[in-house]
mmCIF file of C-alpha atoms in Angstrom:
data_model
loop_
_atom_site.group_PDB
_atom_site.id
_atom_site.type_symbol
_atom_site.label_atom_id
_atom_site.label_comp_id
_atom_site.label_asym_id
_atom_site.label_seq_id
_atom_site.Cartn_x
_atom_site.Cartn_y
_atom_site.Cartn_z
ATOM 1 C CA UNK G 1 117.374 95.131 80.076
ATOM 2 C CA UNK G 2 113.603 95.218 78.693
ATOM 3 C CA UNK G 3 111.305 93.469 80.519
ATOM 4 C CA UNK G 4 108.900 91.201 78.626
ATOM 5 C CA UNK G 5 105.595 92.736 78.283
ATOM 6 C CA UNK G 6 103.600 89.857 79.433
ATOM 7 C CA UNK G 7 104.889 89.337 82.308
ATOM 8 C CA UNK G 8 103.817 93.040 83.278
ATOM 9 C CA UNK G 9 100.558 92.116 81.760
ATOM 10 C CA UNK G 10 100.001 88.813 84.244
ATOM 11 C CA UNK G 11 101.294 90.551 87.070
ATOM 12 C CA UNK G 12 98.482 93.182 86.389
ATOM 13 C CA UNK G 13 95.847 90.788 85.542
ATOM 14 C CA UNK G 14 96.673 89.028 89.157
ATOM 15 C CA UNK G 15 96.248 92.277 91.002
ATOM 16 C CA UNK G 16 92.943 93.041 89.148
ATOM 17 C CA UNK G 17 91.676 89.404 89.775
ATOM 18 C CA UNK G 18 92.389 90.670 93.706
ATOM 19 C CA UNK G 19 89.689 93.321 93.011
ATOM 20 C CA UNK G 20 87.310 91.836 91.459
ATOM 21 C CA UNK G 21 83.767 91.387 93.106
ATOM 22 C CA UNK G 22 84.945 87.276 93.296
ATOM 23 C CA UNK G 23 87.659 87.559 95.592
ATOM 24 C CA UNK G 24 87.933 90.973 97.400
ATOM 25 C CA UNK G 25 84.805 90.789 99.575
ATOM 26 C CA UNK G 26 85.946 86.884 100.165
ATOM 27 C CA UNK G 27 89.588 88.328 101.953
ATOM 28 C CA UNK G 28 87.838 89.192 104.946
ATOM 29 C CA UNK G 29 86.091 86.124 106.103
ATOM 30 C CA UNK G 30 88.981 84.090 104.762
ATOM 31 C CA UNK G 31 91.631 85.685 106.796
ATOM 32 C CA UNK G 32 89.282 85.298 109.886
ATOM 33 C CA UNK G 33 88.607 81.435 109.140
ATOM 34 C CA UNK G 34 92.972 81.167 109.104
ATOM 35 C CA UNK G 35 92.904 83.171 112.147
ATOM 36 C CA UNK G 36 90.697 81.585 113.819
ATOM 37 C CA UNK G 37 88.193 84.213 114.867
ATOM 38 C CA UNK G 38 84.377 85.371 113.571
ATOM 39 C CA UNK G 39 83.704 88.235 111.953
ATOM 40 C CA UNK G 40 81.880 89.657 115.231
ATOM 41 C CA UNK G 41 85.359 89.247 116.701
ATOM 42 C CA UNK G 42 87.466 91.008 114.384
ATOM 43 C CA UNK G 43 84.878 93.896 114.078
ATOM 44 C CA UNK G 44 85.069 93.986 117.993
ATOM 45 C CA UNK G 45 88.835 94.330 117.744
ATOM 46 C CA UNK G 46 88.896 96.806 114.854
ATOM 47 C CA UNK G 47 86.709 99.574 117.238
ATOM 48 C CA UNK G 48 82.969 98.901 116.915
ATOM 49 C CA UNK G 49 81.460 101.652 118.638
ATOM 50 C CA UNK G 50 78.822 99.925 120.629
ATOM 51 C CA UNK G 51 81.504 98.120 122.412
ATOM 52 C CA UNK G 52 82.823 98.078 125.214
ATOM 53 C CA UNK G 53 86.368 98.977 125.642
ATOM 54 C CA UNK G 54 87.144 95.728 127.727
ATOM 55 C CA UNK G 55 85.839 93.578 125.119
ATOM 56 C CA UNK G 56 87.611 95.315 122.463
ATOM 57 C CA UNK G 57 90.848 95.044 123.851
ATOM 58 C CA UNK G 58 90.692 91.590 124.736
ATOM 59 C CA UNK G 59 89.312 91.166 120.790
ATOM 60 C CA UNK G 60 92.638 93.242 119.919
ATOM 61 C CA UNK G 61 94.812 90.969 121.820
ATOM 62 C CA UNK G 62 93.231 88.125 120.419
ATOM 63 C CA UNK G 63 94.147 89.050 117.131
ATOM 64 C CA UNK G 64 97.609 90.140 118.288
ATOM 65 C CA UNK G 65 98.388 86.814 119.619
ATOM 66 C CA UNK G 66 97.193 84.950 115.925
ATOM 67 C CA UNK G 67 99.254 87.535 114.462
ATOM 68 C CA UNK G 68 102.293 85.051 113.115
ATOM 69 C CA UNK G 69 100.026 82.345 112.905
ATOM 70 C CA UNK G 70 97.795 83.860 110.545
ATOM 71 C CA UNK G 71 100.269 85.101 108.179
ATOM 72 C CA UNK G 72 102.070 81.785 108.137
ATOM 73 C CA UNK G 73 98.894 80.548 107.145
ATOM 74 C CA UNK G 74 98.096 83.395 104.660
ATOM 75 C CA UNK G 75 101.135 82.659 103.056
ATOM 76 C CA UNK G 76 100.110 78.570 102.714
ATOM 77 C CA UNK G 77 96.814 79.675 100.977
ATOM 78 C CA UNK G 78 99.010 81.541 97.947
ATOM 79 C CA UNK G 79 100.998 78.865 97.532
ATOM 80 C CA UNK G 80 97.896 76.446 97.711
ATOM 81 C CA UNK G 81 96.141 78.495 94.481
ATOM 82 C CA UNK G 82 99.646 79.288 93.193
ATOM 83 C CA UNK G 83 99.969 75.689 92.658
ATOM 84 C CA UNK G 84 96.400 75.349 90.395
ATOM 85 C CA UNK G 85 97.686 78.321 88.691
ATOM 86 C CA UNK G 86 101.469 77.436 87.707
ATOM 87 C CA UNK G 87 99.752 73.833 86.768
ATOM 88 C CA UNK G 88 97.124 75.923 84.705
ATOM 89 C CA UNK G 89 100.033 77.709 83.009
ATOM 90 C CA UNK G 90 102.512 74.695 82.628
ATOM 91 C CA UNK G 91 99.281 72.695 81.428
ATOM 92 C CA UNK G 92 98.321 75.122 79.008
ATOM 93 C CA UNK G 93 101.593 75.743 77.044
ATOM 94 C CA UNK G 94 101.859 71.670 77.286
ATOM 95 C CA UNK G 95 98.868 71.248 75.142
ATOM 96 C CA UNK G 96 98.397 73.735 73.329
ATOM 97 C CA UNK G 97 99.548 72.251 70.663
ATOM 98 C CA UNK G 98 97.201 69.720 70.722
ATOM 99 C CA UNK G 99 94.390 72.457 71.064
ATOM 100 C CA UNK G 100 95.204 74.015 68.058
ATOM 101 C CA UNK G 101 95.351 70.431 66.040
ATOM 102 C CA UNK G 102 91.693 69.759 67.585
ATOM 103 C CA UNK G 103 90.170 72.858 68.020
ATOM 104 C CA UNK G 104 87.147 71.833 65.998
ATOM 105 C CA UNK G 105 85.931 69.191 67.785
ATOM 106 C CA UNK G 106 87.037 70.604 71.222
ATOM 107 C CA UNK G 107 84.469 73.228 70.337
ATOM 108 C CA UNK G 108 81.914 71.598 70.018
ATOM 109 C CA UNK G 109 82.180 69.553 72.603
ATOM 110 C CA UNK G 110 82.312 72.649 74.301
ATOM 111 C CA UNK G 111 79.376 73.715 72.963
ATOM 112 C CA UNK G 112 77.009 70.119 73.902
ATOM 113 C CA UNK G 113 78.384 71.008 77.467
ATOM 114 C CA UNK G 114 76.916 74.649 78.041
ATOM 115 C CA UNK G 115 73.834 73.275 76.494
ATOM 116 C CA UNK G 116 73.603 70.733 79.387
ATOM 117 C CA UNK G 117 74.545 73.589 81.925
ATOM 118 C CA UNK G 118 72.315 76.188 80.384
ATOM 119 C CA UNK G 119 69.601 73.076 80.622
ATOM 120 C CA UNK G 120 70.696 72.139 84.270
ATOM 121 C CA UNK G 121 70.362 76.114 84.761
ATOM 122 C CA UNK G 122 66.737 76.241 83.214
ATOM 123 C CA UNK G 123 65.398 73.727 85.827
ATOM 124 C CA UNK G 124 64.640 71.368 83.233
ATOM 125 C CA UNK G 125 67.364 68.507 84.698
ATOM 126 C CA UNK G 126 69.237 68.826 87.907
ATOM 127 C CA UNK G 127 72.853 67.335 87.937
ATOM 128 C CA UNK G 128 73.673 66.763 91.507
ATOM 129 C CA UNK G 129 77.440 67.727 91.301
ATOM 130 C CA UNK G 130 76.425 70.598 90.243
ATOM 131 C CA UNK G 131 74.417 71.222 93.227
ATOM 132 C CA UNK G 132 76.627 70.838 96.576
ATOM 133 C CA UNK G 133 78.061 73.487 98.367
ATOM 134 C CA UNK G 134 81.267 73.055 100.705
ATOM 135 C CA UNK G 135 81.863 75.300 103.581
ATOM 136 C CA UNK G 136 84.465 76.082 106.163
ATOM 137 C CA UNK G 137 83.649 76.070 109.856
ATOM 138 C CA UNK G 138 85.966 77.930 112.045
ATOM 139 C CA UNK G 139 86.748 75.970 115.290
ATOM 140 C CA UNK G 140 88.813 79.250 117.296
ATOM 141 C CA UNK G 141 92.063 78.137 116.456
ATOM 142 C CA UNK G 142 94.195 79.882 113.632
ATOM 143 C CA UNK G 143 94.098 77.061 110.545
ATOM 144 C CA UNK G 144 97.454 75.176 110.760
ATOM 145 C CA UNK G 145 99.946 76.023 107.586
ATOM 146 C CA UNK G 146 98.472 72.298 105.879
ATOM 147 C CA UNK G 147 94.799 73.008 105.913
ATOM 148 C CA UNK G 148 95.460 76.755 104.708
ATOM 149 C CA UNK G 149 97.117 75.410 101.683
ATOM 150 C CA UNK G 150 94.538 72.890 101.140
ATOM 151 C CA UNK G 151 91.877 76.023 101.166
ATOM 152 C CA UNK G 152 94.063 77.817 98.650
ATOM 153 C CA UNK G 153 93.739 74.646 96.610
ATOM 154 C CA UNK G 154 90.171 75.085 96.736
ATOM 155 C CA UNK G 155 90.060 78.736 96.699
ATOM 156 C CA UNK G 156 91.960 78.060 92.943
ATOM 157 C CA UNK G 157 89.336 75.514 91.811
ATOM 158 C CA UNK G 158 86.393 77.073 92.930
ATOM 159 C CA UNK G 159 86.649 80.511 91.903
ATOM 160 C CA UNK G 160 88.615 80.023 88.439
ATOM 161 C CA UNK G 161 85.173 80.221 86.466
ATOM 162 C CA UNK G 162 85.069 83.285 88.173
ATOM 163 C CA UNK G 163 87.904 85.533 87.489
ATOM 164 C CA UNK G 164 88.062 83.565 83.757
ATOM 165 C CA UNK G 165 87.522 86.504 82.218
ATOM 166 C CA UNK G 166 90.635 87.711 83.880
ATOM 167 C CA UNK G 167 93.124 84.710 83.551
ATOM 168 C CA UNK G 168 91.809 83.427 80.539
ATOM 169 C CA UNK G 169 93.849 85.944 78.352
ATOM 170 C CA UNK G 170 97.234 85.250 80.739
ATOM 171 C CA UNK G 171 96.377 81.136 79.948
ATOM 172 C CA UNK G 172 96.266 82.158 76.441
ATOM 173 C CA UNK G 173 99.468 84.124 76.740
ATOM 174 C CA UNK G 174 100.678 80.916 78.440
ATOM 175 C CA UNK G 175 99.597 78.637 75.856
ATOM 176 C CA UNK G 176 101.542 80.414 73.250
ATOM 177 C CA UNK G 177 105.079 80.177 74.548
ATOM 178 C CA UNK G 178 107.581 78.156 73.506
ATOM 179 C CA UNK G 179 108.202 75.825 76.675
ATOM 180 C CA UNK G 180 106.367 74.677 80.185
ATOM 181 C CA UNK G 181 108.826 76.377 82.074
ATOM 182 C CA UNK G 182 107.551 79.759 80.549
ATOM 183 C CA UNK G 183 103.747 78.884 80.995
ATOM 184 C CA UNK G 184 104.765 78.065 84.203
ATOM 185 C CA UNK G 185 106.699 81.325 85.062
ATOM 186 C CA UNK G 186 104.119 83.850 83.155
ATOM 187 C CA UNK G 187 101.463 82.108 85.533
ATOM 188 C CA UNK G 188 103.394 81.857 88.688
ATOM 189 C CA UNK G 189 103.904 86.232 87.843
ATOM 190 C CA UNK G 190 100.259 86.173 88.123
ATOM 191 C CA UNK G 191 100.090 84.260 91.090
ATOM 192 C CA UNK G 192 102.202 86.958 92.541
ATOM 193 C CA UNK G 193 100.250 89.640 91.944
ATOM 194 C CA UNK G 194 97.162 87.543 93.172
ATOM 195 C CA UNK G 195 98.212 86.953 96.483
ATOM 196 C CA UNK G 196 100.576 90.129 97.410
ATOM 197 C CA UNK G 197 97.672 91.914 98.256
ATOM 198 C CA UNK G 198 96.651 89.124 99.690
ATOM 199 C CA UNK G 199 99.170 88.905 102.187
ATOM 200 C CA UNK G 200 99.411 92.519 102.470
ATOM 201 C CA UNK G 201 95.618 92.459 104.058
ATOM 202 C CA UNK G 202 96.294 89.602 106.261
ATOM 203 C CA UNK G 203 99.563 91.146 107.534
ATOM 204 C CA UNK G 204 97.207 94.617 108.413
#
């Protein structure tokens, strides 16, 4: 049986979004937040020279004991940005359509709206959205399966300008097919090969 060539394609473009200077140096302090340990901790456990063996295995057991709740967790923060990105892909073959009819207009609309970022860039306005920052505090406790997928909800948002470049050409694929489900599917494909890796490095 052939297998369709864009699904191949999305799976790829997940794995290379995994890579990409976006997310890959994020993995670490992400899986520490979920397991509820710093970074000094899990570099402790994982054989810093300079300390002590005592410390390092009680770091080791640490992370031994957040073992199961971490990749419970892990796996709540793909489905979290899974979600965003199946919506993106049902979403996109949904109106599509309508993009086509409108894509005139839609462009430059587009177009009055990097002007007012490039502007908002420049200094010359400030736009206070824009402007915050969110953070997540660890409190020493692994992060319970609820917040993790909230954080892959956020993870989705917040770095999809990021890896565009990357999932704009699967949306596009998306966008062309024939029905949701298949937006949905060709996205969810990419989801997978997103957060395999993912759950590969938490499970390590």
């Amino acid at each position: 049986m052939a297998i369709d060539i864009s699904y191949l394609s999305a799976f790829g473009a997940g794995m290379i979004s995994f890579v990409t200077p976006c997310v890959l140096p994020l993995v670490p302090p992400y899986l520490c937040y979920m397991a509820g340990v710093s970074m000094d901790q899990f570099r402790d456990a994982d054989g810093d020279p300079g300390i002590t063996p005592d410390a390092s295995g009680a770091a080791t057991a640490r992370l031994t004991a957040v073992r199961l709740p971490l990749m419970t967790a892990a796996l709540a923060f793909v489905l979290g940005f899974s979600t965003v990105f199946i919506a993106l892909g049902a979403g996109a073959s949904t109106i599509g359509g309508f993009l086509r009819v409108w894509q005139t207009e839609l462009a430059m609309i587009a177009g009055v709206v990097i002007i007012i970022m490039g502007l908002n860039f420049l200094g010359l306005f400030r736009i206070g959205l824009l402007s915050r920052e969110a953070r997540f505090h660890s409190r020493g406790v692994p992060a319970n399966p609820a917040a993790a997928y909230v954080m892959g909800l956020a993870f989705a948002f917040g770095w999809t300008p990021c890896i565009g470049p990357v999932l704009g050409p699967i949306l596009t694929l998306a966008g062309a097919q024939d029905s949701v489900g298949q937006g949905a599917s060709l996205l969810a494909v990419y989801s997978a090969g997103l957060g395999i890796p993912f759950l590969i490095a938490a499970m390590f």
